[in-house]
Amino acid sequence: MVESLQPDPELEAAFWHRGKQRVVGLDEVGRGCLAGPVVAAACVLPPSFVPPLPVRDSKQLTRAQRELLAQVILEHAIAVTIGAASHREVDRLNVRRATALAMARALRRLGEWDHVFYDGLPMPEFSSPCFTAVVNGDERCLSIACAAIVAKVTRDRLMARLARRFPFYGWERNAGYGTAEHLAALEAQGVSPFHRRTFSPVGLSLNATHPRQSCSDQDLER
């Protein structure tokens, strides 16, 4: 049921009641994509925040719902920041380390904070007592769920912009994930400058003809 996936601020409240207001929800999107960056968001909510519709796993929401919620979150949050790791960094570092890098960049932009709840299993980069890993965090922690929504909306918009330069792959629809449409375009068109070379379906297409256009890290900025 939808209600079972509705996160509440219970985890954050344990810190709010001790006078600690800058409690962070941290999440990322794009780990499994064949193209584009990993994008992370850090979100600090006020205790009074009530979302206008159920906030749960961002992938279960429609695009219109995510856009609405992202706007509300940005308007009412104490702070929201974005960090990213480019497709090149994913290839150079591996996707797990690139994910940690994107999350760390979002936190650095945030400045001071009291505690961080982040989605997933414990990560060695975030092992101090100031961090708590929350499995299925976007279903259990309101701040994580809000961070996930902002991260996904930010990344989806970026991939839609890149799709105007590379229209073959349907990135405005699949956001770089390995859909049938995307895989068929990889086979027909080859690899773009924004594909992750170390990901298997992309590696198989490396020798195919592909659009000879350049890219820069500025294309990945928000």
Tab-separated table of C-alpha atoms in Angstrom:
chain	number	residue	atom	x	y	z
A	1	MET	CA	0.000	0.000	0.000
A	2	VAL	CA	1.131	3.564	-0.630
A	3	GLU	CA	0.816	4.396	3.066
A	4	SER	CA	3.370	1.716	4.010
A	5	LEU	CA	5.936	3.480	1.835
A	6	GLN	CA	5.231	6.953	3.209
A	7	PRO	CA	8.302	7.995	5.206
A	8	ASP	CA	7.963	10.137	8.285
A	9	PRO	CA	10.447	12.380	10.110
A	10	GLU	CA	10.838	10.021	13.083
A	11	LEU	CA	14.582	9.592	12.541
A	12	GLU	CA	15.123	13.334	12.208
A	13	ALA	CA	12.889	14.073	15.219
A	14	ALA	CA	15.270	12.271	17.568
A	15	PHE	CA	17.826	14.991	16.765
A	16	TRP	CA	15.372	17.880	16.548
A	17	HIS	CA	14.259	17.149	20.112
A	18	ARG	CA	17.878	17.612	21.219
A	19	GLY	CA	18.100	21.011	19.561
A	20	LYS	CA	19.948	19.819	16.457
A	21	GLN	CA	18.189	21.385	13.475
A	22	ARG	CA	20.549	20.662	10.586
A	23	VAL	CA	19.712	16.993	10.092
A	24	VAL	CA	20.555	15.924	6.547
A	25	GLY	CA	18.960	13.420	4.217
A	26	LEU	CA	21.407	12.311	1.519
A	27	ASP	CA	20.687	10.217	-1.569
A	28	GLU	CA	21.833	9.697	-5.139
A	29	VAL	CA	20.448	8.695	-8.509
A	30	GLY	CA	22.031	7.353	-11.664
A	31	ARG	CA	24.265	4.569	-10.364
A	32	GLY	CA	22.914	2.031	-12.826
A	33	CYS	CA	22.751	4.289	-15.875
A	34	LEU	CA	24.801	3.654	-18.996
A	35	ALA	CA	25.323	7.380	-19.615
A	36	GLY	CA	25.608	10.615	-17.705
A	37	PRO	CA	26.667	11.438	-14.156
A	38	VAL	CA	25.747	10.173	-10.734
A	39	VAL	CA	23.858	13.001	-9.016
A	40	ALA	CA	23.419	13.343	-5.252
A	41	ALA	CA	21.307	15.714	-3.193
A	42	ALA	CA	21.570	16.718	0.456
A	43	CYS	CA	18.381	18.027	2.052
A	44	VAL	CA	17.764	19.698	5.424
A	45	LEU	CA	14.065	19.985	6.288
A	46	PRO	CA	12.371	22.079	8.967
A	47	PRO	CA	10.367	20.129	11.566
A	48	SER	CA	7.210	21.793	10.242
A	49	PHE	CA	7.571	20.470	6.688
A	50	VAL	CA	4.560	18.540	5.394
A	51	PRO	CA	4.696	17.384	1.748
A	52	PRO	CA	1.632	18.168	-0.380
A	53	LEU	CA	1.344	14.540	-1.513
A	54	PRO	CA	2.918	11.247	-0.434
A	55	VAL	CA	6.706	11.315	-0.550
A	56	ARG	CA	8.133	7.883	-1.180
A	57	ASP	CA	10.573	6.150	-3.495
A	58	SER	CA	11.075	8.727	-6.257
A	59	LYS	CA	10.928	6.019	-8.934
A	60	GLN	CA	7.340	5.234	-7.915
A	61	LEU	CA	6.196	8.793	-8.566
A	62	THR	CA	5.191	10.183	-11.928
A	63	ARG	CA	7.390	12.810	-13.552
A	64	ALA	CA	4.762	15.481	-12.835
A	65	GLN	CA	4.577	14.453	-9.172
A	66	ARG	CA	8.350	14.588	-8.827
A	67	GLU	CA	8.514	18.023	-10.435
A	68	LEU	CA	5.820	19.355	-8.095
A	69	LEU	CA	7.447	17.871	-5.014
A	70	ALA	CA	10.909	19.089	-5.986
A	71	GLN	CA	9.603	22.646	-6.298
A	72	VAL	CA	7.896	22.457	-2.897
A	73	ILE	CA	10.999	20.958	-1.277
A	74	LEU	CA	13.245	23.668	-2.721
A	75	GLU	CA	10.855	26.370	-1.497
A	76	HIS	CA	10.472	25.070	2.061
A	77	ALA	CA	13.699	23.243	2.927
A	78	ILE	CA	16.269	24.899	5.166
A	79	ALA	CA	18.904	23.909	2.618
A	80	VAL	CA	19.250	21.722	-0.470
A	81	THR	CA	22.522	21.128	-2.298
A	82	ILE	CA	23.577	19.054	-5.291
A	83	GLY	CA	26.774	17.141	-5.991
A	84	ALA	CA	27.689	15.111	-9.060
A	85	ALA	CA	30.326	12.734	-10.331
A	86	SER	CA	30.749	12.763	-14.098
A	87	HIS	CA	30.644	9.771	-16.417
A	88	ARG	CA	34.431	10.087	-16.682
A	89	GLU	CA	34.773	9.847	-12.909
A	90	VAL	CA	32.498	6.801	-12.869
A	91	ASP	CA	34.823	5.133	-15.372
A	92	ARG	CA	37.986	6.164	-13.557
A	93	LEU	CA	36.936	5.465	-9.964
A	94	ASN	CA	34.197	2.799	-10.365
A	95	VAL	CA	30.557	3.554	-9.713
A	96	ARG	CA	30.594	2.951	-5.952
A	97	ARG	CA	33.447	5.384	-5.316
A	98	ALA	CA	31.972	7.899	-7.766
A	99	THR	CA	28.693	7.707	-5.858
A	100	ALA	CA	30.497	8.472	-2.600
A	101	LEU	CA	32.245	11.383	-4.333
A	102	ALA	CA	28.957	12.879	-5.547
A	103	MET	CA	27.467	12.556	-2.066
A	104	ALA	CA	30.544	14.127	-0.447
A	105	ARG	CA	30.361	17.056	-2.874
A	106	ALA	CA	26.726	17.673	-1.973
A	107	LEU	CA	27.638	17.669	1.722
A	108	ARG	CA	30.560	20.048	1.222
A	109	ARG	CA	28.263	22.552	-0.463
A	110	LEU	CA	25.901	22.293	2.483
A	111	GLY	CA	28.451	23.586	4.980
A	112	GLU	CA	27.670	22.864	8.631
A	113	TRP	CA	25.344	20.041	9.654
A	114	ASP	CA	24.558	18.008	12.776
A	115	HIS	CA	23.866	14.504	11.462
A	116	VAL	CA	23.475	12.758	8.110
A	117	PHE	CA	21.094	9.952	7.201
A	118	TYR	CA	21.989	8.399	3.858
A	119	ASP	CA	20.299	5.741	1.780
A	120	GLY	CA	21.686	2.237	1.476
A	121	LEU	CA	24.260	0.062	3.183
A	122	PRO	CA	27.102	1.543	5.262
A	123	MET	CA	29.855	3.131	3.174
A	124	PRO	CA	33.473	3.400	4.386
A	125	GLU	CA	33.591	7.049	3.325
A	126	PHE	CA	30.768	7.831	5.781
A	127	SER	CA	31.697	5.704	8.785
A	128	SER	CA	31.922	8.322	11.547
A	129	PRO	CA	29.213	8.524	14.248
A	130	CYS	CA	27.817	11.590	12.466
A	131	PHE	CA	26.488	9.339	9.684
A	132	THR	CA	23.723	6.738	9.710
A	133	ALA	CA	23.058	4.411	6.780
A	134	VAL	CA	19.373	3.629	6.304
A	135	VAL	CA	18.492	0.651	4.117
A	136	ASN	CA	15.508	1.567	1.936
A	137	GLY	CA	16.001	5.056	3.294
A	138	ASP	CA	13.769	6.747	0.729
A	139	GLU	CA	10.894	4.685	2.146
A	140	ARG	CA	11.791	5.215	5.819
A	141	CYS	CA	13.274	8.703	6.190
A	142	LEU	CA	11.519	11.863	5.001
A	143	SER	CA	14.728	13.836	4.423
A	144	ILE	CA	16.250	11.032	2.348
A	145	ALA	CA	13.060	10.713	0.305
A	146	CYS	CA	13.086	14.451	-0.408
A	147	ALA	CA	16.771	14.370	-1.335
A	148	ALA	CA	16.087	11.502	-3.735
A	149	ILE	CA	13.325	13.459	-5.464
A	150	VAL	CA	15.464	16.564	-5.933
A	151	ALA	CA	18.397	14.474	-7.175
A	152	LYS	CA	16.243	12.628	-9.702
A	153	VAL	CA	14.544	15.760	-11.023
A	154	THR	CA	17.932	17.471	-11.359
A	155	ARG	CA	19.454	14.530	-13.201
A	156	ASP	CA	16.422	13.955	-15.441
A	157	ARG	CA	16.550	17.590	-16.543
A	158	LEU	CA	20.248	17.293	-17.309
A	159	MET	CA	19.749	14.151	-19.381
A	160	ALA	CA	16.902	15.840	-21.274
A	161	ARG	CA	19.275	18.694	-22.152
A	162	LEU	CA	21.946	16.264	-23.313
A	163	ALA	CA	19.308	14.469	-25.387
A	164	ARG	CA	18.964	17.571	-27.549
A	165	ARG	CA	22.601	17.115	-28.591
A	166	PHE	CA	22.401	13.323	-28.857
A	167	PRO	CA	18.783	12.550	-29.804
A	168	PHE	CA	19.348	8.925	-30.786
A	169	TYR	CA	19.261	7.368	-27.317
A	170	GLY	CA	15.976	8.639	-25.874
A	171	TRP	CA	17.640	10.095	-22.788
A	172	GLU	CA	14.728	12.480	-22.284
A	173	ARG	CA	12.643	9.351	-21.620
A	174	ASN	CA	15.081	6.824	-20.124
A	175	ALA	CA	17.529	9.220	-18.373
A	176	GLY	CA	20.422	7.057	-19.529
A	177	TYR	CA	19.173	3.753	-18.130
A	178	GLY	CA	19.573	0.637	-20.238
A	179	THR	CA	16.101	0.438	-21.730
A	180	ALA	CA	15.389	-1.475	-24.927
A	181	GLU	CA	15.282	1.843	-26.795
A	182	HIS	CA	18.669	2.899	-25.427
A	183	LEU	CA	20.328	-0.461	-26.127
A	184	ALA	CA	18.984	-0.500	-29.676
A	185	ALA	CA	20.384	2.993	-30.272
A	186	LEU	CA	23.769	1.933	-28.880
A	187	GLU	CA	23.861	-0.887	-31.394
A	188	ALA	CA	22.766	1.344	-34.274
A	189	GLN	CA	24.582	4.602	-33.437
A	190	GLY	CA	27.476	3.523	-31.248
A	191	VAL	CA	28.781	5.267	-28.156
A	192	SER	CA	28.379	8.974	-27.357
A	193	PRO	CA	30.926	11.049	-25.409
A	194	PHE	CA	28.671	10.826	-22.344
A	195	HIS	CA	28.470	7.038	-22.138
A	196	ARG	CA	30.261	5.131	-19.377
A	197	ARG	CA	32.907	3.064	-21.133
A	198	THR	CA	33.343	0.605	-18.258
A	199	PHE	CA	29.699	-0.494	-18.325
A	200	SER	CA	29.247	-3.728	-20.244
A	201	PRO	CA	26.657	-2.782	-22.905
A	202	VAL	CA	28.662	0.349	-23.706
A	203	GLY	CA	31.961	-1.497	-23.916
A	204	LEU	CA	30.481	-3.843	-26.501
A	205	SER	CA	29.636	-0.854	-28.711
A	206	LEU	CA	32.919	1.028	-28.394
A	207	ASN	CA	34.092	0.153	-31.886
A	208	ALA	CA	30.850	1.247	-33.523
A	209	THR	CA	30.456	4.564	-35.345
A	210	HIS	CA	29.260	7.257	-32.975
A	211	PRO	CA	28.569	11.006	-33.107
A	212	ARG	CA	31.901	12.838	-33.137
A	213	GLN	CA	31.043	15.665	-30.802
A	214	SER	CA	33.022	16.815	-27.823
A	215	CYS	CA	31.811	17.300	-24.296
A	216	SER	CA	33.066	18.993	-21.159
A	217	ASP	CA	32.325	18.797	-17.470
A	218	GLN	CA	30.460	22.117	-17.827
A	219	ASP	CA	27.729	20.155	-19.588
A	220	LEU	CA	27.141	18.321	-16.308
A	221	GLU	CA	26.624	21.405	-14.187
A	222	ARG	CA	23.205	22.001	-12.767
